Coordinates of C-alpha atoms and ligand atoms in Angstrom, one line a residue:
Chain A
M1 CA -72.6 100.5 61.9
I2 CA -71.5 97.3 60.2
E3 CA -73.8 96.6 57.3
R4 CA -74.5 93.4 55.4
K5 CA -72.1 94.4 52.6
D6 CA -69.3 95.0 55.0
V7 CA -69.7 91.5 56.4
E8 CA -69.7 90.1 52.9
H9 CA -66.6 92.0 52.0
V10 CA -64.7 90.9 55.1
A11 CA -65.9 87.3 54.6
R12 CA -64.6 87.3 51.0
L13 CA -61.2 88.7 52.1
A14 CA -61.0 85.9 54.8
R15 CA -62.1 83.3 52.3
L16 CA -65.2 82.5 54.4
A17 CA -68.4 81.2 52.7
L18 CA -71.2 82.4 54.9
S19 CA -74.9 81.6 54.5
A20 CA -77.5 84.5 54.5
A21 CA -78.3 83.6 58.1
E22 CA -74.7 83.5 59.1
I23 CA -74.1 86.9 57.5
E24 CA -76.9 88.4 59.6
K25 CA -75.6 86.8 62.8
M26 CA -72.1 88.0 62.1
R27 CA -73.4 91.5 61.4
E28 CA -75.2 91.6 64.8
Q29 CA -72.2 90.2 66.6
L30 CA -69.7 92.6 65.0
N31 CA -71.9 95.5 65.8
G32 CA -72.0 94.3 69.4
I33 CA -68.2 94.2 69.5
L34 CA -67.9 97.7 68.1
A35 CA -70.4 99.0 70.6
Y36 CA -68.4 97.5 73.3
I37 CA -65.1 99.1 72.0
E38 CA -66.9 102.4 71.7
K39 CA -67.0 102.5 75.5
L40 CA -63.3 103.3 75.4
N41 CA -64.1 106.6 73.8
A42 CA -65.6 107.7 77.1
L43 CA -62.1 107.7 78.6
A44 CA -59.7 110.6 78.2
T45 CA -56.8 109.0 76.3
D46 CA -55.3 112.2 74.9
D47 CA -52.1 111.8 76.9
V48 CA -51.8 108.1 76.4
E49 CA -49.4 106.7 73.9
P50 CA -51.0 104.2 71.5
T51 CA -50.0 100.8 72.7
S52 CA -49.5 97.7 70.4
H53 CA -48.3 95.4 73.1
A54 CA -49.2 94.9 76.7
V55 CA -45.7 93.9 77.8
P56 CA -43.1 96.7 78.3
M57 CA -40.4 95.2 76.2
V58 CA -38.4 96.2 73.2
N59 CA -35.5 94.9 71.0
V60 CA -36.1 91.2 71.5
M61 CA -33.8 89.6 68.9
R62 CA -31.9 86.5 68.3
D63 CA -28.4 85.7 66.8
D64 CA -28.1 84.9 63.1
A65 CA -27.4 81.2 63.9
P66 CA -28.9 78.3 62.0
G67 CA -31.2 75.9 63.8
P68 CA -32.8 72.6 62.8
C69 CA -35.1 72.3 59.8
L70 CA -37.9 69.9 59.3
P71 CA -37.2 66.8 57.2
R72 CA -39.0 67.3 53.9
D73 CA -41.5 64.5 54.4
E74 CA -42.5 66.0 57.8
A75 CA -42.9 69.4 56.3
L76 CA -45.2 68.0 53.6
A77 CA -47.0 65.6 56.0
N78 CA -50.0 67.8 56.7
A79 CA -50.4 69.2 53.2
P80 CA -53.6 68.3 51.4
D81 CA -51.7 67.5 48.3
R82 CA -48.0 67.1 47.2
A83 CA -46.1 66.7 44.0
G84 CA -42.8 64.9 44.7
E85 CA -40.6 67.4 46.6
F86 CA -43.2 70.1 46.4
F87 CA -46.5 71.2 48.0
R88 CA -49.2 71.2 45.3
V89 CA -51.9 73.9 45.2
P90 CA -54.9 74.1 42.9
R91 CA -55.3 76.5 40.0
I92 CA -54.4 80.0 41.2
I93 CA -56.2 82.2 38.8
E94 CA -60.0 81.9 38.9
D95 CA -62.0 82.7 35.8
Chain B
M1 CA -46.6 117.3 22.7
T2 CA -44.1 116.8 25.4
W3 CA -44.7 115.0 28.7
E4 CA -42.8 115.0 31.9
V5 CA -42.1 111.4 33.1
V6 CA -42.5 110.7 36.8
I7 CA -41.1 107.4 38.1
G8 CA -40.7 106.0 41.6
L9 CA -39.0 102.6 42.2
E10 CA -39.6 100.0 44.9
V11 CA -36.7 97.6 45.3
H12 CA -36.9 94.4 47.3
A13 CA -33.5 93.0 48.3
E14 CA -32.9 89.7 49.9
L15 CA -30.4 90.1 52.7
T16 CA -27.4 87.8 52.9
T17 CA -27.9 86.7 56.4
R18 CA -27.2 83.1 57.3
T19 CA -30.8 82.4 58.5
K20 CA -34.3 83.6 57.9
M21 CA -35.9 86.7 59.3
F22 CA -37.9 85.1 62.1
C23 CA -36.6 81.5 62.4
G24 CA -33.2 79.7 62.2
C25 CA -33.7 78.0 58.8
P26 CA -30.7 78.6 56.5
T27 CA -31.1 80.8 53.5
T28 CA -28.9 78.9 51.1
F29 CA -30.0 79.5 47.5
G30 CA -30.6 76.5 45.3
A31 CA -31.1 74.0 48.2
S32 CA -33.3 71.0 47.4
P33 CA -37.0 72.0 47.5
N34 CA -38.7 72.2 50.9
T35 CA -35.7 71.2 52.9
Q36 CA -35.1 74.6 54.6
T37 CA -38.4 75.0 56.4
C38 CA -39.6 74.7 60.0
P39 CA -42.9 75.1 61.9
I40 CA -42.3 78.9 62.1
C41 CA -41.7 79.7 58.4
L42 CA -44.4 77.2 57.4
G43 CA -46.9 79.2 59.5
M44 CA -47.9 76.3 61.8
P45 CA -50.3 77.4 64.6
G46 CA -48.8 78.1 67.9
T47 CA -45.3 79.1 66.7
L48 CA -43.6 82.4 67.5
P49 CA -41.3 84.4 65.3
V50 CA -38.1 86.0 66.7
I51 CA -36.3 88.8 64.9
N52 CA -32.9 88.1 63.4
R53 CA -30.6 90.8 64.8
R54 CA -28.2 90.6 61.8
A55 CA -31.1 91.4 59.4
I56 CA -31.9 94.5 61.4
E57 CA -28.2 95.5 61.4
F58 CA -28.1 95.1 57.7
G59 CA -31.3 97.3 57.4
V60 CA -29.8 100.0 59.6
R61 CA -26.5 99.8 57.7
T62 CA -28.3 100.3 54.4
A63 CA -30.5 103.0 55.8
L64 CA -27.4 105.0 57.0
A65 CA -25.7 104.6 53.6
F66 CA -28.9 106.0 52.0
N67 CA -28.7 109.0 54.5
C68 CA -32.0 108.0 56.1
R69 CA -33.3 108.8 59.5
I70 CA -33.5 105.7 61.7
N71 CA -36.8 105.6 63.4
T72 CA -36.5 105.0 67.1
A73 CA -40.1 103.7 67.1
C74 CA -40.1 100.7 64.8
R75 CA -42.7 98.0 64.6
F76 CA -43.7 95.1 62.5
A77 CA -47.2 94.7 61.1
R78 CA -49.2 91.9 59.5
K79 CA -50.1 92.4 55.9
H80 CA -53.0 90.2 54.9
Y81 CA -53.6 88.6 51.6
Y82 CA -54.0 85.2 50.1
Y83 CA -51.6 83.8 47.7
P84 CA -50.3 80.2 47.7
D85 CA -46.6 81.2 48.0
M86 CA -47.3 82.6 51.5
P87 CA -48.0 79.9 54.1
K88 CA -49.4 82.1 56.9
N89 CA -51.9 84.0 54.7
F90 CA -50.2 87.2 56.0
Q91 CA -46.8 88.6 55.6
I92 CA -44.9 90.1 58.5
S93 CA -43.9 93.5 57.2
Q94 CA -43.8 97.0 58.4
Y95 CA -46.4 99.7 57.8
E96 CA -46.7 102.9 59.8
E97 CA -43.4 102.6 61.6
P98 CA -40.8 101.5 59.1
L99 CA -37.1 101.0 60.1
A100 CA -36.0 104.3 58.3
E101 CA -37.3 107.2 56.3
D102 CA -36.2 110.3 54.4
G103 CA -32.9 109.7 52.8
W104 CA -31.3 110.0 49.3
L105 CA -29.2 108.2 46.8
E106 CA -26.9 109.9 44.3
I107 CA -27.1 108.7 40.7
D108 CA -25.2 109.5 37.5
V109 CA -27.2 111.4 35.0
Q110 CA -26.3 113.1 31.7
G111 CA -23.6 115.6 32.5
G112 CA -23.5 115.2 36.3
T113 CA -25.1 113.7 39.3
K114 CA -28.6 113.9 40.8
R115 CA -29.9 113.1 44.3
I116 CA -33.0 110.9 44.3
G117 CA -35.0 110.9 47.5
I118 CA -35.6 107.7 49.5
Q119 CA -39.0 107.8 51.1
R120 CA -38.8 104.7 53.3
L121 CA -36.9 101.5 54.0
H122 CA -38.6 98.7 55.8
M123 CA -38.0 95.0 56.7
E124 CA -40.2 92.1 55.9
E125 CA -40.1 88.4 55.0
D126 CA -39.9 86.9 51.5
V127 CA -42.5 84.4 50.2
G128 CA -42.0 80.9 48.7
K129 CA -41.5 80.1 45.1
L130 CA -44.3 78.9 42.8
I131 CA -43.6 76.7 39.8
H132 CA -46.6 76.6 37.4
D133 CA -47.3 73.6 35.3
G134 CA -47.7 75.7 32.2
T135 CA -48.5 79.5 32.4
L136 CA -50.0 81.0 35.4
E137 CA -53.3 81.5 33.6
T138 CA -53.6 77.9 32.3
A139 CA -51.9 75.8 34.9
P140 CA -54.3 73.3 36.4
S141 CA -52.1 73.2 39.5
S142 CA -48.8 74.8 40.8
R143 CA -46.0 73.5 42.9
V144 CA -44.7 75.4 45.9
D145 CA -41.2 75.5 47.4
F146 CA -41.1 77.2 50.8
N147 CA -37.3 77.4 51.1
R148 CA -37.4 81.1 50.4
A149 CA -40.4 81.8 52.6
G150 CA -39.2 83.9 55.5
V151 CA -35.9 85.0 54.0
P152 CA -35.2 88.6 55.2
L153 CA -36.3 91.1 52.6
M154 CA -35.6 94.8 52.7
E155 CA -38.0 97.1 50.7
T156 CA -36.8 100.5 49.8
V157 CA -39.2 103.0 48.2
S158 CA -37.8 106.0 46.3
K159 CA -39.6 109.3 46.0
P160 CA -41.2 109.9 42.5
E161 CA -38.1 111.9 41.5
L162 CA -36.8 109.9 38.5
R163 CA -37.5 111.7 35.3
S164 CA -36.7 109.1 32.6
P165 CA -36.2 105.3 32.1
E166 CA -32.5 106.0 31.9
E167 CA -32.5 107.6 35.3
A168 CA -34.4 104.7 36.7
A169 CA -31.7 102.3 35.3
A170 CA -29.0 104.6 36.8
Y171 CA -30.8 104.5 40.2
L172 CA -30.9 100.7 40.1
R173 CA -27.2 100.5 39.3
A174 CA -26.3 102.9 42.1
F175 CA -28.6 101.1 44.5
R176 CA -27.1 97.7 43.7
S177 CA -23.6 99.1 44.1
V178 CA -24.4 100.4 47.6
L179 CA -25.9 97.1 48.7
M180 CA -23.0 95.1 47.4
Y181 CA -20.4 97.4 48.9
L182 CA -22.2 97.1 52.2
G183 CA -22.2 93.3 51.9
V184 CA -25.9 93.1 52.7
C185 CA -27.2 91.6 49.4
D186 CA -25.5 89.7 46.6
G187 CA -27.2 91.9 44.0
N188 CA -28.0 88.9 41.8
M189 CA -31.1 90.0 39.8
E190 CA -31.4 86.7 37.8
E191 CA -31.6 84.7 41.0
G192 CA -34.1 87.2 42.3
S193 CA -31.9 88.6 45.1
M194 CA -32.9 92.1 43.9
R195 CA -36.3 92.7 42.4
C196 CA -37.9 95.9 41.3
D197 CA -41.4 97.3 40.8
A198 CA -41.9 100.7 39.3
N199 CA -44.6 103.4 39.5
I200 CA -44.9 105.6 36.4
S201 CA -47.1 108.5 35.3
L202 CA -46.9 111.3 32.8
R203 CA -47.8 114.9 33.2
R204 CA -47.4 118.2 31.4
P205 CA -44.1 120.0 32.1
G206 CA -44.6 122.4 34.9
A207 CA -47.7 120.7 36.3
T208 CA -47.7 120.3 40.0
E209 CA -50.3 117.4 40.3
L210 CA -49.1 113.9 39.5
G211 CA -50.8 112.0 36.7
T212 CA -52.5 108.7 37.2
K213 CA -49.9 106.2 37.9
V214 CA -49.4 102.6 36.8
E215 CA -47.4 100.0 38.7
I216 CA -45.2 97.7 36.7
K217 CA -44.1 94.5 38.3
N218 CA -41.5 91.9 37.3
L219 CA -38.6 94.1 36.4
N220 CA -35.8 91.6 36.9
S221 CA -32.8 93.3 35.3
F222 CA -31.5 96.9 34.7
R223 CA -32.2 96.4 31.0
N224 CA -35.7 95.1 31.4
A225 CA -36.6 97.9 33.9
Q226 CA -35.5 100.5 31.3
R227 CA -37.3 98.7 28.4
A228 CA -40.5 98.3 30.4
L229 CA -40.5 101.9 31.4
E230 CA -39.7 103.1 27.8
F231 CA -42.6 101.0 26.5
E232 CA -44.9 102.5 29.2
V233 CA -43.9 106.1 28.5
K234 CA -44.9 105.5 24.8
R235 CA -48.1 103.7 25.7
Q236 CA -49.2 106.4 28.2
A237 CA -48.2 109.3 25.9
Q238 CA -50.2 107.8 23.0
A239 CA -53.3 107.2 25.2
L240 CA -53.1 110.7 26.7
E241 CA -52.7 112.3 23.3
A242 CA -55.7 110.4 22.0
G243 CA -57.7 111.9 24.8
E244 CA -57.9 108.7 26.8
K245 CA -57.7 108.4 30.6
I246 CA -54.9 106.3 32.2
V247 CA -56.3 103.5 34.3
Q248 CA -54.7 103.1 37.6
E249 CA -53.7 99.4 37.5
T250 CA -50.9 96.9 37.9
R251 CA -49.1 95.8 34.7
L252 CA -46.7 93.0 34.1
F253 CA -43.7 93.3 31.8
D254 CA -43.3 90.5 29.3
A255 CA -39.6 90.6 28.6
D256 CA -39.8 88.2 25.6
K257 CA -42.5 90.3 23.9
G258 CA -41.2 93.6 25.1
Y259 CA -44.5 95.1 26.3
T260 CA -46.4 95.6 29.5
R261 CA -49.9 94.1 29.9
S262 CA -52.6 94.6 32.5
M263 CA -52.7 92.1 35.3
R264 CA -56.1 90.6 36.0
S265 CA -57.7 92.4 38.9
K266 CA -58.2 89.2 40.8
E267 CA -54.5 88.7 41.1
Y268 CA -54.4 91.7 43.4
A269 CA -56.9 92.8 46.0
H270 CA -55.5 95.9 47.8
D271 CA -57.1 95.5 51.1
Y272 CA -54.3 94.3 53.3
R273 CA -55.9 95.1 56.8
Y274 CA -52.5 95.9 58.4
F275 CA -52.3 95.7 62.1
P276 CA -49.3 95.6 64.6
E277 CA -47.8 92.1 64.7
P278 CA -48.8 90.9 68.2
D279 CA -46.0 88.3 68.3
L280 CA -43.1 90.8 68.0
V281 CA -42.5 93.6 70.5
P282 CA -41.3 96.9 69.0
L283 CA -37.7 97.8 68.2
K284 CA -36.2 100.9 69.7
L285 CA -33.1 101.4 67.5
E286 CA -30.8 104.0 69.0
G287 CA -27.6 104.8 70.8
A288 CA -24.7 102.3 70.7
F289 CA -26.5 99.9 68.3
V290 CA -26.9 102.5 65.6
D291 CA -23.6 104.3 66.4
G292 CA -21.6 101.1 66.1
I293 CA -23.1 100.3 62.7
R294 CA -22.5 103.9 61.5
A295 CA -18.8 103.7 62.6
A296 CA -18.3 100.5 60.7
L297 CA -19.7 101.7 57.4
P298 CA -17.3 101.0 54.5
E299 CA -16.2 103.5 51.9
L300 CA -18.8 103.3 49.1
A301 CA -18.2 103.2 45.4
R302 CA -18.8 106.9 44.7
A303 CA -16.5 108.1 47.4
Q304 CA -13.9 105.5 46.4
Q305 CA -14.1 106.6 42.7
Q306 CA -13.4 110.2 43.7
R307 CA -10.6 109.1 45.9
F308 CA -9.0 107.0 43.1
V309 CA -9.1 110.1 40.9
A310 CA -7.5 112.3 43.6
Q311 CA -5.0 109.8 45.0
Y312 CA -3.8 107.9 42.0
G313 CA -4.5 110.5 39.3
L314 CA -6.8 108.1 37.4
P315 CA -9.3 109.3 34.8
A316 CA -12.9 109.3 36.3
Y317 CA -13.8 106.6 33.7
D318 CA -11.1 104.2 34.9
A319 CA -12.0 104.9 38.5
G320 CA -15.6 104.1 37.7
I321 CA -14.8 100.8 36.2
L322 CA -12.4 99.8 39.1
T323 CA -15.1 100.6 41.7
Q324 CA -17.8 98.4 40.1
S325 CA -17.3 96.2 43.1
R326 CA -15.5 96.4 46.4
A327 CA -13.5 93.3 45.5
L328 CA -12.2 94.8 42.3
A329 CA -11.3 98.1 43.9
G330 CA -9.5 96.1 46.6
Y331 CA -7.7 94.2 43.9
Y332 CA -6.6 97.4 42.3
E333 CA -5.3 99.0 45.5
A334 CA -3.4 95.8 46.5
A335 CA -1.7 95.7 43.1
V336 CA -0.8 99.3 43.2
S337 CA 0.7 99.1 46.7
A338 CA 2.7 96.0 45.7
L339 CA 4.3 98.2 43.1
A340 CA 5.3 100.8 45.6
P341 CA 8.5 99.7 47.4
G342 CA 8.4 99.7 51.2
G343 CA 5.1 101.5 51.8
S344 CA 6.0 104.4 49.5
T345 CA 3.4 105.9 47.2
A346 CA 3.1 104.4 43.8
S347 CA 3.9 106.7 40.9
P348 CA 1.0 107.9 38.8
A349 CA 2.5 106.0 35.9
S350 CA 2.4 102.7 37.7
A351 CA -1.1 103.4 39.1
K352 CA -2.3 104.0 35.6
A353 CA -0.5 100.9 34.3
V354 CA -2.3 98.7 36.9
A355 CA -5.6 100.3 35.8
N356 CA -4.9 99.6 32.2
W357 CA -3.9 96.0 32.8
I358 CA -7.0 95.3 34.9
M359 CA -9.3 97.0 32.3
S360 CA -7.8 95.5 29.2
E361 CA -6.7 92.0 30.4
L362 CA -7.9 91.0 33.8
L363 CA -11.6 91.9 33.2
R364 CA -11.6 89.6 30.1
V365 CA -10.8 86.7 32.4
V366 CA -12.7 87.7 35.6
P367 CA -16.1 89.4 35.8
G368 CA -15.5 92.7 37.6
D369 CA -18.7 92.6 39.8
D370 CA -18.2 89.0 40.9
E371 CA -16.7 89.2 44.4
R372 CA -15.8 85.5 44.6
A373 CA -14.3 85.3 41.1
I374 CA -12.0 88.3 41.9
A375 CA -11.0 86.8 45.2
E376 CA -10.1 83.5 43.4
S377 CA -8.6 85.2 40.4
P378 CA -5.9 83.1 38.7
V379 CA -3.8 86.2 38.6
P380 CA -3.7 87.7 42.1
P381 CA -2.8 91.4 42.6
A382 CA 0.8 90.6 43.6
H383 CA 1.3 88.6 40.4
L384 CA -0.1 91.4 38.3
A385 CA 2.2 93.9 40.1
G386 CA 5.1 91.5 39.5
L387 CA 4.4 91.4 35.7
I388 CA 4.2 95.2 35.5
A389 CA 7.5 95.5 37.5
L390 CA 9.2 93.3 34.8
I391 CA 8.0 95.7 32.1
D392 CA 9.1 98.7 34.1
D393 CA 12.7 97.4 34.7
G394 CA 13.0 96.4 31.1
T395 CA 13.1 92.7 31.6
I396 CA 10.3 92.1 29.2
S397 CA 8.6 94.2 26.5
G398 CA 4.9 95.2 26.8
K399 CA 4.1 92.8 23.9
I400 CA 5.7 89.8 25.5
A401 CA 4.0 90.8 28.8
K402 CA 0.6 90.1 27.2
D403 CA 1.6 86.6 26.3
V404 CA 3.1 86.1 29.8
F405 CA -0.3 87.3 31.2
E406 CA -2.1 84.6 29.3
K407 CA 0.3 82.0 30.6
M408 CA -0.2 83.3 34.2
V409 CA -4.0 82.9 33.7
R410 CA -3.5 79.3 32.7
S411 CA -0.8 78.2 35.1
R412 CA -1.5 80.5 38.1
E413 CA 2.3 81.0 38.3
D414 CA 3.9 84.4 38.8
A415 CA 5.4 86.3 35.9
R416 CA 9.1 85.9 36.8
T417 CA 8.8 82.1 37.0
I418 CA 7.3 82.0 33.5
V419 CA 9.7 84.5 32.0
Q420 CA 12.8 82.7 33.4
R421 CA 11.7 79.3 32.4
E422 CA 10.7 80.2 28.9
G423 CA 13.6 82.6 28.2
L424 CA 11.4 85.5 27.4
T425 CA 13.8 88.1 28.8
Q426 CA 14.0 91.1 26.6
V427 CA 17.3 91.5 24.6
A428 CA 18.8 94.8 25.8
D429 CA 22.2 94.0 24.4
T430 CA 22.8 96.7 21.8
G431 CA 25.5 94.7 20.0
A432 CA 23.2 91.7 19.5
I433 CA 20.3 93.9 18.3
A434 CA 22.6 95.9 16.0
A435 CA 23.6 92.6 14.2
I436 CA 19.9 91.8 13.6
V437 CA 19.2 95.4 12.4
D438 CA 22.0 95.1 9.9
Q439 CA 20.6 91.8 8.6
V440 CA 17.1 93.3 8.3
I441 CA 18.4 96.4 6.4
A442 CA 20.4 94.3 4.1
A443 CA 17.4 92.1 3.3
N444 CA 15.1 95.0 2.6
P445 CA 16.5 97.3 -0.1
K446 CA 13.0 98.3 -1.1
A447 CA 12.2 99.7 2.4
I448 CA 15.5 101.7 2.3
A449 CA 14.6 103.1 -1.1
D450 CA 11.1 104.0 0.1
F451 CA 12.6 105.7 3.2
K452 CA 15.0 107.7 1.0
A453 CA 12.0 108.7 -1.2
G454 CA 10.4 110.3 1.9
K455 CA 8.2 107.4 3.1
T456 CA 9.0 107.5 6.8
A457 CA 6.5 104.7 7.4
A458 CA 9.2 102.4 6.0
A459 CA 11.2 102.8 9.2
K460 CA 8.3 101.5 11.2
S461 CA 8.1 98.4 9.1
L462 CA 11.8 97.8 9.6
V463 CA 11.4 98.1 13.4
G464 CA 8.5 95.6 13.1
Q465 CA 10.7 93.1 11.3
V466 CA 13.5 93.3 13.9
M467 CA 10.9 92.7 16.6
K468 CA 9.7 89.7 14.6
A469 CA 13.2 88.3 14.1
T470 CA 13.8 88.5 17.8
Q471 CA 10.3 87.1 18.7
G472 CA 9.5 90.3 20.3
K473 CA 12.3 90.1 22.8
A474 CA 14.4 93.0 21.6
N475 CA 14.0 96.2 23.6
P476 CA 11.8 98.4 21.3
A477 CA 13.5 101.6 22.4
I478 CA 16.9 100.3 21.4
V479 CA 15.6 99.0 18.1
N480 CA 14.1 102.4 17.3
T481 CA 17.3 104.2 18.1
L482 CA 19.5 101.8 16.0
I483 CA 17.2 101.9 13.0
E484 CA 17.1 105.7 13.1
E485 CA 20.9 105.8 13.3
K486 CA 21.4 103.3 10.4
L487 CA 18.8 105.0 8.2
A488 CA 20.4 108.4 8.8
K489 CA 23.6 107.0 7.3
V490 CA 22.3 105.2 4.2
Ligands
LIG501 ZN1 -38.0 78.2 59.4

């Protein structure tokens, strides 16, 4: 069971600011998702290899060959703030 | 009270691939800020990473050199945390199925060698670089350069089998040597190509449980790693002896002040919520791919050092210095074989002479672990061999040879050219030398008297004067013989 404090914890990790009402709504929805996933336990999966990908492919790699980069101004274009050649970010350590 | 020190090291090495781990951006160090980025390494929505084959080859090469098992099931995973140097807010790394596990690295310890276990080796991507306007704690804002974000990074975790700060430093030296011999990392700790974190705890000798460990970050040189660990051994021992408990935490080493300090807990939240990276299918590394890499593994420094002792009759110390880099070892062997006529084996004497010249002269001019500087040495191996050959055949004296070497460094010419142009050829004409010997004896009645009075050192001073009068060009063996003969007669 997902409890209120679990939602708060996950929200903090994901940098989400949720209101009390939203926390309750998320709690209900997450529990609903978990209940749905629980249904899988009804299946016998002892002989099934855990799967991380639905496609039966391995070893997809590329050559170590340089490709085009973005011009700096384009790279910085969507940034909320810049300082000359750099992205600028607000104070990192919170008090 | 005595304590047993338990240290494990995590080393992050940037791989010298041409492009990043998951995109085609170049990895050139020192490029203008934010000019080596693309939508993939900036973490733009909708982009897809693709694994750099060469980075995986480098990882496998290193894992094999560390005697690891290459995992046939190998997957990437997302490691989630927020820090402004990481554009995606997750790092593509490896978690449960790393590239390789269970190997070892041999290190030098007091009076021998020791095998240190390697727990795992995995691949991930580097983060960007932060420039704080002031210190991290006080900076109102920071600047970010994402050129480094996405550069292939190889993390190797040792088992907690290092028993002292010295062993930790020895491990780092051996580690760096292997990476550089393999050509997978430039080993430059100042530029951050190789970075080290340490886990350290203390326990009673004989105890089987590990003590509470502390992680130290920011160890950016062999020396700082050793200093930080030495400080931490003292700090923990004092705390334990005062009956305090060690707090499991992350500490930063301040190299200027020489101590470790606790990092604020907010800088690190250890809840990474790893899960398999959905955008990268697994790797199945086996068969020809791994065999091909294994077959192409170069001889490593330790094996080369042992071979130099066996093959050239060198002292282990000399062989150790000559194998500090693959380039220097290659230089040595090229010079030695240039001294051996027509593919024959060089004599132990000339093999040792080459070692001496490299250690006492060449390494003053060229840093022994700088592959490029050695490749571009003003005195190439053939020229050094040529100089030694001129000493061996009596053309010049060893003393003159040192001056010739200096001139070779400045002009990049070979020894014979300089010797011929400047008339430095050694005088081996006994008649000409005898005349000078006579002059010197005639001019030094006091030395003769001293010699007669039993002061044999007087003979040496006469030899010195003859060498001086000939500007070092007289053959020293002939001078010695002549002086001995003359003195016997007076
Ligand atoms: Zn890129």
